Coordinates of N, CA, C and O and ligand atoms in Angstrom, one line a residue:
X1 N 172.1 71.8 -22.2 CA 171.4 72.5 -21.1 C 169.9 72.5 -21.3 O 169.3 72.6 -22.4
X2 N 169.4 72.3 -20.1 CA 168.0 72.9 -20.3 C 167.2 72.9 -19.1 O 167.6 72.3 -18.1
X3 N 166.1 73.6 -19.1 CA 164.9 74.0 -17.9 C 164.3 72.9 -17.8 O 163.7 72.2 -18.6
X4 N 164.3 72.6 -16.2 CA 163.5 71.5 -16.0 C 162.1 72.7 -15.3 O 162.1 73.9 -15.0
X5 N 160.8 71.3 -15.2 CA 159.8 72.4 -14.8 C 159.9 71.6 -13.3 O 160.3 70.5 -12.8
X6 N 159.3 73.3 -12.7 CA 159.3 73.1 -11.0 C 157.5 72.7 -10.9 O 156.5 73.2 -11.4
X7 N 158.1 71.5 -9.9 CA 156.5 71.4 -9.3 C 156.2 72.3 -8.4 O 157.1 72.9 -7.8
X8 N 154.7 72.5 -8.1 CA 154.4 73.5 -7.0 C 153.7 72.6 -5.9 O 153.2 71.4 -6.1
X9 N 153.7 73.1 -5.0 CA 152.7 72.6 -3.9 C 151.1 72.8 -4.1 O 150.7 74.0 -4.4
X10 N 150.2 71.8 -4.1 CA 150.8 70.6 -3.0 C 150.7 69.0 -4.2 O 150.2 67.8 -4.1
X11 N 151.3 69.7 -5.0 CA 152.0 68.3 -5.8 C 152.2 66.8 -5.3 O 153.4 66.6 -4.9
X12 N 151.5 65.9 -5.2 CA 151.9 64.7 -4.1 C 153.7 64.8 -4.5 O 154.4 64.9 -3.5
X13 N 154.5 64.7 -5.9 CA 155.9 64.4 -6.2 C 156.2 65.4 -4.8 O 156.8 64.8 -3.9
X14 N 156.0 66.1 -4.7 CA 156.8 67.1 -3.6 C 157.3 66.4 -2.6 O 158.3 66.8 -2.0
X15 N 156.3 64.8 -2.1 CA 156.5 64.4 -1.1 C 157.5 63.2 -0.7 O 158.0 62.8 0.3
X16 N 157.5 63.0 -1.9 CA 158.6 61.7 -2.4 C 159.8 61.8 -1.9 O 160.5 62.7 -2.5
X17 N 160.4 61.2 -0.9 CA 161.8 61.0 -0.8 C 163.2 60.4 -1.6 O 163.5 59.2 -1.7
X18 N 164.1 61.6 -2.0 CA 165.1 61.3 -2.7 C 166.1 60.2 -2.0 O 166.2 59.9 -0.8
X19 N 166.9 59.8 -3.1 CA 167.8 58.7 -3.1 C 169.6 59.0 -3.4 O 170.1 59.3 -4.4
X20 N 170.1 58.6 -2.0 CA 171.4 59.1 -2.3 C 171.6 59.2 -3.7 O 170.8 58.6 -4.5
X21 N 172.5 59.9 -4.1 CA 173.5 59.2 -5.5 C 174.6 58.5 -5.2 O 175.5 58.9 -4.5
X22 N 174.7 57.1 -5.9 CA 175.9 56.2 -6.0 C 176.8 56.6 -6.6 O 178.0 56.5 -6.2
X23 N 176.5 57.3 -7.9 CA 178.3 57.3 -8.1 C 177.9 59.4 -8.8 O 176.9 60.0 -9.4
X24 N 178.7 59.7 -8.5 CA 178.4 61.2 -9.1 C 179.6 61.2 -10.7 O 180.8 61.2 -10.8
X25 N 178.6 61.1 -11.7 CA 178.9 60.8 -12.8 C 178.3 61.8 -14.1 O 177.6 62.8 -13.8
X26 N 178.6 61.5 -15.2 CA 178.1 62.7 -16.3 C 176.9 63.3 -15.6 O 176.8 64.3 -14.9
X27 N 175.9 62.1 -16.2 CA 174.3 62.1 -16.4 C 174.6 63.0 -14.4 O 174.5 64.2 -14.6
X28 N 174.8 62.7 -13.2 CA 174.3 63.9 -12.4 C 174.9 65.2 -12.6 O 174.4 66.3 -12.4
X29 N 176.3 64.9 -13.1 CA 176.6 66.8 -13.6 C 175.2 67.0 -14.6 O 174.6 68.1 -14.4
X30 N 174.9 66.5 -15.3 CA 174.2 67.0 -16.3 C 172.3 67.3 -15.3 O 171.4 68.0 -15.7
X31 N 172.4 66.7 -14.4 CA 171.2 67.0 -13.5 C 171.5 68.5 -13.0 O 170.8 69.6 -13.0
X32 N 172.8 68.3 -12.6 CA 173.4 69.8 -11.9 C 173.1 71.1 -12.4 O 172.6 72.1 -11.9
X33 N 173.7 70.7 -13.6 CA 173.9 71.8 -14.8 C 172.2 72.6 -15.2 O 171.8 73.7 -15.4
X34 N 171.5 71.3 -15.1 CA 170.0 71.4 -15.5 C 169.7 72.2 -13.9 O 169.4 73.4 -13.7
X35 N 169.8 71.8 -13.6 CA 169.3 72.6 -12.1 C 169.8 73.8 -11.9 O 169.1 74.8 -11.7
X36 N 170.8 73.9 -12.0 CA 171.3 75.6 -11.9 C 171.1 76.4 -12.6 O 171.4 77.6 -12.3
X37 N 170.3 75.9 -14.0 CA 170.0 76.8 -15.1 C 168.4 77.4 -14.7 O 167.8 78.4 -15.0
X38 N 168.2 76.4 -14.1 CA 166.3 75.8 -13.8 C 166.5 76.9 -12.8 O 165.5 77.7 -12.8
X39 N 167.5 77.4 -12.0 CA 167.4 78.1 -10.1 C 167.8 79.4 -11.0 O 166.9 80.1 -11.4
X40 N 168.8 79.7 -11.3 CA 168.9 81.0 -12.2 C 167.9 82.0 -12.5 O 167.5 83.1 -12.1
X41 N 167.5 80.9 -13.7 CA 166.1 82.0 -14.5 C 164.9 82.1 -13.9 O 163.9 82.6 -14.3
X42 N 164.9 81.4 -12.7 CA 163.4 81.5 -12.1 C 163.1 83.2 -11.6 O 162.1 83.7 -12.2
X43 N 163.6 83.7 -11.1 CA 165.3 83.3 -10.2 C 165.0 82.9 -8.5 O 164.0 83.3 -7.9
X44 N 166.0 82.0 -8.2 CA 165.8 81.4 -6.9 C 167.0 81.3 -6.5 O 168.0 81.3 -7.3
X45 N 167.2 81.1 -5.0 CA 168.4 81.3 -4.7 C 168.5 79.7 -4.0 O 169.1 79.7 -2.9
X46 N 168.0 78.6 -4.5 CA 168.4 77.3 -3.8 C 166.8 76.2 -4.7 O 165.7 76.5 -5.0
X47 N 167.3 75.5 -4.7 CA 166.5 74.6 -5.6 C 167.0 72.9 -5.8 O 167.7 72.6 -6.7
X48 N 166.5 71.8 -4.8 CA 166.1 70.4 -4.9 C 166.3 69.6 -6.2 O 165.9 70.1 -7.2
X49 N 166.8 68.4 -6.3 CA 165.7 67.8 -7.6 C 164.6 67.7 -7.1 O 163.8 68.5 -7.7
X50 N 164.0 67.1 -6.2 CA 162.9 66.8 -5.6 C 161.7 67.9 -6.2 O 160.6 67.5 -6.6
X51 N 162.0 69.2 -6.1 CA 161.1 70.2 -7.0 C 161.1 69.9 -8.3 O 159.9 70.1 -8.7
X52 N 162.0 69.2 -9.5 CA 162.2 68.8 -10.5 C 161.9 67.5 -10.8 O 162.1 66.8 -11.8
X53 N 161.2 67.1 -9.5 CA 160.7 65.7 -10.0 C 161.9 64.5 -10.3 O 161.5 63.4 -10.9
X54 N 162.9 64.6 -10.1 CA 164.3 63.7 -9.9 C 164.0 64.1 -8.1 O 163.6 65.0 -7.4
X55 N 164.6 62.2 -8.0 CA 164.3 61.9 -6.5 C 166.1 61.3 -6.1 O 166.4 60.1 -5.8
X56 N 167.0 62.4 -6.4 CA 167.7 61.8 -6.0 C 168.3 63.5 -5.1 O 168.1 64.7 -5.2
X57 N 169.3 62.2 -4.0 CA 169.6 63.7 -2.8 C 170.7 65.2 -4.2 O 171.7 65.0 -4.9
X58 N 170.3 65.8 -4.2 CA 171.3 67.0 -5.4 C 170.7 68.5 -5.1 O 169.8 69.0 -5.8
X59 N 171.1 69.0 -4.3 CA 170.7 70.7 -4.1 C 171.4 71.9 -4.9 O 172.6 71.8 -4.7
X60 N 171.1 72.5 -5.4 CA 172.2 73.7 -6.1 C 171.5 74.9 -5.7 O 170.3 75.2 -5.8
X61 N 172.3 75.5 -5.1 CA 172.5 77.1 -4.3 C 173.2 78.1 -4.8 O 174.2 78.0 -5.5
X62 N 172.3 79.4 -4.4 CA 173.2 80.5 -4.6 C 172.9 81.7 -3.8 O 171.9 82.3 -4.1
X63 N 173.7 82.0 -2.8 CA 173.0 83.2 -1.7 C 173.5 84.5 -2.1 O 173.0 85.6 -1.8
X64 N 174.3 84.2 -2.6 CA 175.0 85.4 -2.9 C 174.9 86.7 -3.8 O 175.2 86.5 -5.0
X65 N 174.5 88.2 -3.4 CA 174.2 89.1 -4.3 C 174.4 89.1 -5.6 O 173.3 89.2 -6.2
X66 N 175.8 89.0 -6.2 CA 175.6 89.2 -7.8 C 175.9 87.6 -8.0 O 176.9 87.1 -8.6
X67 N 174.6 86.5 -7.3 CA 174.7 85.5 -8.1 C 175.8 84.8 -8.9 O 175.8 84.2 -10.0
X68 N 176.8 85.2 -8.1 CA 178.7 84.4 -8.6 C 178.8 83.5 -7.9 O 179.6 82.8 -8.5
X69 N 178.5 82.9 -7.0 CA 178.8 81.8 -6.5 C 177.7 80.3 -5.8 O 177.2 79.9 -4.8
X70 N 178.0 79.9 -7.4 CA 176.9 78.5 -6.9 C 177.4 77.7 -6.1 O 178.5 77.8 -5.8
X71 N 176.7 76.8 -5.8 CA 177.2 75.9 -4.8 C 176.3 74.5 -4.6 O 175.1 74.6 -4.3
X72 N 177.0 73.1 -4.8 CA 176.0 72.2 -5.4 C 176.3 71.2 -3.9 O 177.4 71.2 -3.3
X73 N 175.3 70.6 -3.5 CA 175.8 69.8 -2.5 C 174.8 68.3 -3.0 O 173.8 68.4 -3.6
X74 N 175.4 67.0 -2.5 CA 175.4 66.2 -2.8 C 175.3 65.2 -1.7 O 176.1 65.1 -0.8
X75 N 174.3 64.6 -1.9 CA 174.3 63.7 0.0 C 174.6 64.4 1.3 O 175.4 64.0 2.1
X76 N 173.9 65.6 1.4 CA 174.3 66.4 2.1 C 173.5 65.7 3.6 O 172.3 65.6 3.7
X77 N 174.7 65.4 4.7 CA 174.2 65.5 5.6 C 174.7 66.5 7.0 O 175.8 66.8 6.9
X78 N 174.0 66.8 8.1 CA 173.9 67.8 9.2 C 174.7 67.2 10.0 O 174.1 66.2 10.5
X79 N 175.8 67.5 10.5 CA 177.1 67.0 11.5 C 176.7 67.6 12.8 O 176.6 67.0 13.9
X80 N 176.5 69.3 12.6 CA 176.5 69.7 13.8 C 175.7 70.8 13.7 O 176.0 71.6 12.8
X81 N 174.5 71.1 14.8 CA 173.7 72.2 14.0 C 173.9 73.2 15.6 O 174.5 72.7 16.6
X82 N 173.4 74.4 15.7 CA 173.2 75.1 16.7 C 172.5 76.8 16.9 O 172.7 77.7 16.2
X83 N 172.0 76.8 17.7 CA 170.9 78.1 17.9 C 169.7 77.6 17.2 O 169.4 76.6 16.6
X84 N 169.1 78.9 17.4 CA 167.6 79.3 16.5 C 167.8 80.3 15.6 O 168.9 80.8 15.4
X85 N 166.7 80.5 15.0 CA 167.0 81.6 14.2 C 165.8 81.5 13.3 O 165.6 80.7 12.4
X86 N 164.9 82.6 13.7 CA 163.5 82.8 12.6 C 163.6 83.9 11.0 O 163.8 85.1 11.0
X87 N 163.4 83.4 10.3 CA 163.5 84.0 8.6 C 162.1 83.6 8.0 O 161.2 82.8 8.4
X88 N 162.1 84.3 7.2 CA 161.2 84.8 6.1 C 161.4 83.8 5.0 O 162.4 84.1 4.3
X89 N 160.9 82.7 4.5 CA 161.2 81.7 3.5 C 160.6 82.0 2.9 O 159.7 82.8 3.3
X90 N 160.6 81.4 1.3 CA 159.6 81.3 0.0 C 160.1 80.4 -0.7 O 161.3 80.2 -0.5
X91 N 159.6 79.9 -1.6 CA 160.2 78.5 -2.4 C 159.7 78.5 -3.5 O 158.6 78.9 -3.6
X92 N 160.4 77.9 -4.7 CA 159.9 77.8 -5.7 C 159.1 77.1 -6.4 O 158.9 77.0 -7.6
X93 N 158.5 76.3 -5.1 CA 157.5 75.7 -5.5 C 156.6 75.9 -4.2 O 156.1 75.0 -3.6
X94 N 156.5 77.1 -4.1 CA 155.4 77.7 -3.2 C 155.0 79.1 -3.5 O 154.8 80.0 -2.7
X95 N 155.0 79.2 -5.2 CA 155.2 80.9 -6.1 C 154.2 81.9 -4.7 O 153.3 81.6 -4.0
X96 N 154.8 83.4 -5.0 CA 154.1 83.8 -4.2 C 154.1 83.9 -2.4 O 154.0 85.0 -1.9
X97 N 154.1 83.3 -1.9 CA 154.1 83.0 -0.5 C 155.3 82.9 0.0 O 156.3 82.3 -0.4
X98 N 155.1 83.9 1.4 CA 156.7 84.0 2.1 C 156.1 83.9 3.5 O 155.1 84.7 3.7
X99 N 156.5 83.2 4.4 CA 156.3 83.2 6.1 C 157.1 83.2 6.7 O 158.1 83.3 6.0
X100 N 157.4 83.2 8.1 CA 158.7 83.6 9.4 C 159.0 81.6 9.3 O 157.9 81.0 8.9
X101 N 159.8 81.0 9.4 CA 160.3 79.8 9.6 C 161.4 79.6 11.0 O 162.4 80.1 10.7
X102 N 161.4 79.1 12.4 CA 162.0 78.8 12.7 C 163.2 77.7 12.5 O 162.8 76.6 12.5
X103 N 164.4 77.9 12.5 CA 165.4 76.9 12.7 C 166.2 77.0 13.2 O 166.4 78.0 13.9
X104 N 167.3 75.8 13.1 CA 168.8 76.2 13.6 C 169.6 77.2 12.7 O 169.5 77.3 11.5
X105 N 170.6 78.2 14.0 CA 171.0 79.5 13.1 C 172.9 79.2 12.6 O 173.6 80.1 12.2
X106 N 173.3 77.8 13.0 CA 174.3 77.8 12.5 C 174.0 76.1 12.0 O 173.0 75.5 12.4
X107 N 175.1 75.4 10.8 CA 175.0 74.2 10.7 C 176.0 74.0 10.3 O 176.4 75.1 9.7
X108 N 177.0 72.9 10.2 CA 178.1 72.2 10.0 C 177.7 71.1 9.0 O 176.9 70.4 9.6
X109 N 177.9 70.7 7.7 CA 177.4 70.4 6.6 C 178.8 69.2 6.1 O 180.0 69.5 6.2
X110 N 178.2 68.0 5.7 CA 179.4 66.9 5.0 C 178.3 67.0 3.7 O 177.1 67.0 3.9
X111 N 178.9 67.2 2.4 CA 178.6 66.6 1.4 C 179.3 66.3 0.1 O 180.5 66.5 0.2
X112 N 178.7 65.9 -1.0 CA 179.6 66.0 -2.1 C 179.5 67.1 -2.6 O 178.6 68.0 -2.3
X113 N 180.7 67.3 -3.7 CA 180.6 68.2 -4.6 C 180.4 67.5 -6.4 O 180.7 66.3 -6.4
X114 N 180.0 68.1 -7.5 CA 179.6 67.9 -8.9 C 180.9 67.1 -9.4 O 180.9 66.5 -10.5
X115 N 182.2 67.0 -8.4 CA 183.1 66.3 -8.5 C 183.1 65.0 -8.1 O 183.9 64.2 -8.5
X116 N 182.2 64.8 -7.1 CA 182.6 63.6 -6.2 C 183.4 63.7 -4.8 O 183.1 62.7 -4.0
X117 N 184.1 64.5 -4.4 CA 184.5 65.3 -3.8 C 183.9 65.5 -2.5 O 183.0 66.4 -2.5
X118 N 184.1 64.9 -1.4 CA 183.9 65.2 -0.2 C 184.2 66.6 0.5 O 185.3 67.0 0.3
X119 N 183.4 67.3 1.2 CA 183.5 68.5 1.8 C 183.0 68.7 2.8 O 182.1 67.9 3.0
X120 N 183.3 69.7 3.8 CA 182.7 69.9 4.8 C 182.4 71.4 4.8 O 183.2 72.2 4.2
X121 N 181.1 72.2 5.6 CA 180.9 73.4 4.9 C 180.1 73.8 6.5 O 179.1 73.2 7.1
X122 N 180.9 75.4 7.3 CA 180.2 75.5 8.6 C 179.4 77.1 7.7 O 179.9 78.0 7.1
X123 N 178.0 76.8 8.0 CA 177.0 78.1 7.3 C 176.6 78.7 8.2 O 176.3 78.0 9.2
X124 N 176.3 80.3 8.4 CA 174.7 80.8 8.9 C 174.5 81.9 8.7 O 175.4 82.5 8.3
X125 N 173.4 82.5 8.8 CA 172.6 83.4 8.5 C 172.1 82.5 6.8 O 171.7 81.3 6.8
X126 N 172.3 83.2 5.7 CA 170.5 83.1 4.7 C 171.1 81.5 4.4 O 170.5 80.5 4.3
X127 N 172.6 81.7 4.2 CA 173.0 79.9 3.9 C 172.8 78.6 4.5 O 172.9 77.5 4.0
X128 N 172.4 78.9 5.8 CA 172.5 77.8 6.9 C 170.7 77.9 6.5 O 170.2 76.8 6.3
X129 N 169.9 78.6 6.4 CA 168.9 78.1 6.5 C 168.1 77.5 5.0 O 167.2 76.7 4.8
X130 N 169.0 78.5 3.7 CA 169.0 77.9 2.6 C 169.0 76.2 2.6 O 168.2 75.5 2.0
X131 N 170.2 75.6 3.4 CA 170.6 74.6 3.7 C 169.4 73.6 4.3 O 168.6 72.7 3.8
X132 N 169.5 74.0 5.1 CA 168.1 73.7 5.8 C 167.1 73.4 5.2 O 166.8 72.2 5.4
X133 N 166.1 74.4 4.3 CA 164.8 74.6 3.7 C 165.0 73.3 2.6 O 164.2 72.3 2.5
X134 N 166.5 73.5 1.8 CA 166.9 72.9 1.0 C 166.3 71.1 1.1 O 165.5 70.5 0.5
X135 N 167.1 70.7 2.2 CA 166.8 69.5 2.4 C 166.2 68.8 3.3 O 166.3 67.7 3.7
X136 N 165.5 69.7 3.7 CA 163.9 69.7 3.9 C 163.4 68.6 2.9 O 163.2 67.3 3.1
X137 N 163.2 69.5 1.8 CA 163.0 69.0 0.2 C 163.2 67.6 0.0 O 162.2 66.9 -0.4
X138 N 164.6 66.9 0.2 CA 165.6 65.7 -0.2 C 164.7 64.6 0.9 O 165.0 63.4 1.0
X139 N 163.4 65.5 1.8 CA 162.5 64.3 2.4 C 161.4 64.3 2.7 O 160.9 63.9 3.8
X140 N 160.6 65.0 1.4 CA 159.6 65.0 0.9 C 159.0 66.4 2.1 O 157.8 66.6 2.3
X141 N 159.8 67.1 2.6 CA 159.3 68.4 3.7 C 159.2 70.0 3.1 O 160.1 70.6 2.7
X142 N 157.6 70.4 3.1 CA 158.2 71.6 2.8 C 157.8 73.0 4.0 O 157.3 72.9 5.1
X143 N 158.2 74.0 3.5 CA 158.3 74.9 4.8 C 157.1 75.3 5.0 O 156.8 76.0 6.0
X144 N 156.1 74.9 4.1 CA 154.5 75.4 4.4 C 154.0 74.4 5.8 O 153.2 74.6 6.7
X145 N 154.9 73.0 5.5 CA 154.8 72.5 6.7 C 154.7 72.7 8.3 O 153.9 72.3 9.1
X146 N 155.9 73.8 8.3 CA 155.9 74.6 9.7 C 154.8 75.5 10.0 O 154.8 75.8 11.2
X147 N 153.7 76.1 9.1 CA 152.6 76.8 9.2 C 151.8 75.8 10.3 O 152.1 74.7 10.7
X148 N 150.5 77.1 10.6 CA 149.3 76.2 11.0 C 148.7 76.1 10.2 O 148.7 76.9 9.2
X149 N 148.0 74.8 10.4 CA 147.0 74.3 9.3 C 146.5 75.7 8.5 O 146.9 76.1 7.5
X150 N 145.7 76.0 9.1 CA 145.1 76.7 8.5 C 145.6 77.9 7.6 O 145.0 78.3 6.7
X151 N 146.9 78.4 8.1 CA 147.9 78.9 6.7 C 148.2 78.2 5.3 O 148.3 78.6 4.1
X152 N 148.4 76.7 5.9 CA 148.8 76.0 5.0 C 148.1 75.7 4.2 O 148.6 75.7 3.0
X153 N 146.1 75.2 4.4 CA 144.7 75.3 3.9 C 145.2 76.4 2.9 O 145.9 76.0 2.0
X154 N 144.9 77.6 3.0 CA 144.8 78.5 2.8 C 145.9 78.6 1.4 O 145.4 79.0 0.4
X155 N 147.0 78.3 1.4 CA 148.2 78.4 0.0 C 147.7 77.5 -0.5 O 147.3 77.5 -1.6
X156 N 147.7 76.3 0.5 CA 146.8 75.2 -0.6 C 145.8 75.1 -2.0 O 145.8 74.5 -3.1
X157 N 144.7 76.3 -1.3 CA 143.4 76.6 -2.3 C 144.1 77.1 -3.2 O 144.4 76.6 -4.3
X158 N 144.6 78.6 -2.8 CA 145.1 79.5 -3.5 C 145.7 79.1 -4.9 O 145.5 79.5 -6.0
X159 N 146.9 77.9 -4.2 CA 147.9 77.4 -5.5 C 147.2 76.2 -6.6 O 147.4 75.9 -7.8
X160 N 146.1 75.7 -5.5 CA 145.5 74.8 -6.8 C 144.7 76.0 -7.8 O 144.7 75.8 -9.0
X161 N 144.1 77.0 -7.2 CA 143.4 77.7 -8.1 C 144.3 78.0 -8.9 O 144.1 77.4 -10.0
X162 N 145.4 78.8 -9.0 CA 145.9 79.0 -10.1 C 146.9 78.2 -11.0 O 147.3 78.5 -12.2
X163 N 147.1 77.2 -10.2 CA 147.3 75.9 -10.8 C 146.5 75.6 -12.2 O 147.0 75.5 -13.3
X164 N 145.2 75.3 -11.7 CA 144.3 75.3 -12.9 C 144.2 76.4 -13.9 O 144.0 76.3 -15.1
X165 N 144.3 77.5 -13.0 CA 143.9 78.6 -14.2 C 145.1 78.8 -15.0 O 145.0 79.8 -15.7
X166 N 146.4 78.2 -15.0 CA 147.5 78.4 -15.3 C 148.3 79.6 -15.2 O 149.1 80.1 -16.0
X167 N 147.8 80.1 -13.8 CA 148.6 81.4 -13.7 C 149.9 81.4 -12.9 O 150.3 82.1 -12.0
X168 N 150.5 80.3 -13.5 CA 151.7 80.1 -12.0 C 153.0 79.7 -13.0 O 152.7 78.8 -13.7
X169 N 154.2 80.2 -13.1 CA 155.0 80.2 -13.7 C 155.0 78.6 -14.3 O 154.5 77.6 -13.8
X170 N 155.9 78.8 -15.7 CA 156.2 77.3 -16.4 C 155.1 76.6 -16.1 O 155.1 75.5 -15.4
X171 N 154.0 77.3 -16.6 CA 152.8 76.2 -16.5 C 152.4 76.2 -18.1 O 152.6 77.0 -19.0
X172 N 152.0 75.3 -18.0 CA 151.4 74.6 -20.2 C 150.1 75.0 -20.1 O 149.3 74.7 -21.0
X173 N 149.7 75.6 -19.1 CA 148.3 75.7 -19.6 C 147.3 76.6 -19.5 O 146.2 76.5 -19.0
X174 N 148.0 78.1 -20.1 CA 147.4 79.4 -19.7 C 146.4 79.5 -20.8 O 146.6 80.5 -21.5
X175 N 145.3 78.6 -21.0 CA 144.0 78.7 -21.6 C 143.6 80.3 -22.3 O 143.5 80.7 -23.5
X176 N 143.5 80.9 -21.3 CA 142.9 82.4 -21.0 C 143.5 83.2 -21.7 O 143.0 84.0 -22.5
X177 N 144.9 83.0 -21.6 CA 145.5 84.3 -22.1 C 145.4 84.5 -23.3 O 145.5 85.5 -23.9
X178 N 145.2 83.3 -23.9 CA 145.1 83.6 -25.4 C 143.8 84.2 -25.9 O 143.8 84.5 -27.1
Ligands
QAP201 C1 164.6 78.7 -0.4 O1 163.7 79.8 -2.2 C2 164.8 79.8 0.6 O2 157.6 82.8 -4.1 C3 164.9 79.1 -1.8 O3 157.3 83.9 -6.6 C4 164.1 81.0 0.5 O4 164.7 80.4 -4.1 C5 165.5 79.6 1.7 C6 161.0 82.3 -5.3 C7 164.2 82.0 1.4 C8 165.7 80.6 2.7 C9 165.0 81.8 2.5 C10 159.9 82.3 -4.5 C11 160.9 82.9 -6.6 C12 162.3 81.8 -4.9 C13 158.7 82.8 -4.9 C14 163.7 80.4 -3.4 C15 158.6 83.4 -6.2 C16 159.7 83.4 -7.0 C17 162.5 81.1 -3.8
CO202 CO1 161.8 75.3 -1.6

């Protein structure tokens, strides 16, 4: 097991688009396993490789109150989506910052599971948009995107400043504190 580090925005990796997986095998359980540990202790309730700088499609989720029930999706693609539905997003690689996000408020979901395993999954309310925000991510999209410029400006400065000053979680380089 272990912690991978999350990139933050506006990281150019963030923008990189992931690559199915061909075969779901040890080495991506072991991406999995790393990711769920990485979404856990942050704590986050949905987390990309694409944040972990692995460019391959792998989301691991968890909406649920006492955090029992993960959920990994794998080449996940959108069959059938429907409504709107505006939420309050924040991301783990956007520390800090939460805005209203429009989307679709139901979705019909094909993907894999950490088995290989074909599934089909109908979500909505925080899952369906979890879903959503998620793989966003898997194409190089993030929800600061949906802002106006000028919100987006604005987290921008913010996150590079403390970028530098290393005040932003799992950063190597809190100079100051010492
Ligand atoms: C995506 O986000 C999401 O700013 C997952 O300081 C969020 O797990 C989808 C987090 C909301 C739908 C609704 C954010 C942790 C975690 C922060 C997360 C922070 C610490 C975000
Ligand atoms: Co995110």
């Amino acid at each position: 097991m272990a912690l991978l580090e999350i990139l933050h925005f506006p990281n150019p990796r963030l923008r990189l688009k992931a690559r199915p997986v061909t075969q779901v095998d040890d080495q991506v359980r072991q991406v999995v396993k790393d990711m769920f540990e990485t979404m856990y202790k942050a704590p986050g309730i949905g987390l990309a490789a694409t944040q972990v700088n692995i460019q391959l499609e792998v989301i691991v989720m968890d909406v649920s109150e006492d955090k029992d029930q993960p959920l990994c999706l794998i080449n996940p693609i959108i069959i059938e989506s429907d409504g709107t539905e505006e939420m309050q997003e924040g991301c783990l690689s956007v520390p800090g910052f939460y805005e209203n996000v429009v989307r679709a408020e139901k979705v019909k979901i094909q993907a894999l599971n950490e088995n290989g395993g074909s599934f089909e999954l109908d979500a909505d309310g925080l899952l369906a948009v979890c879903i959503q925000h998620e793989m966003d991510h898997l194409q190089g999209k993030l929800f600061v995107d949906y802002l106006s410029p000028l919100k987006r400006q604005r987290i921008k400065k913010k996150l590079t400043k403390l970028e530098k000053s290393g005040d932003l979680p799992n950063s190597s380089n809190s100079s100051h504190a010492i």
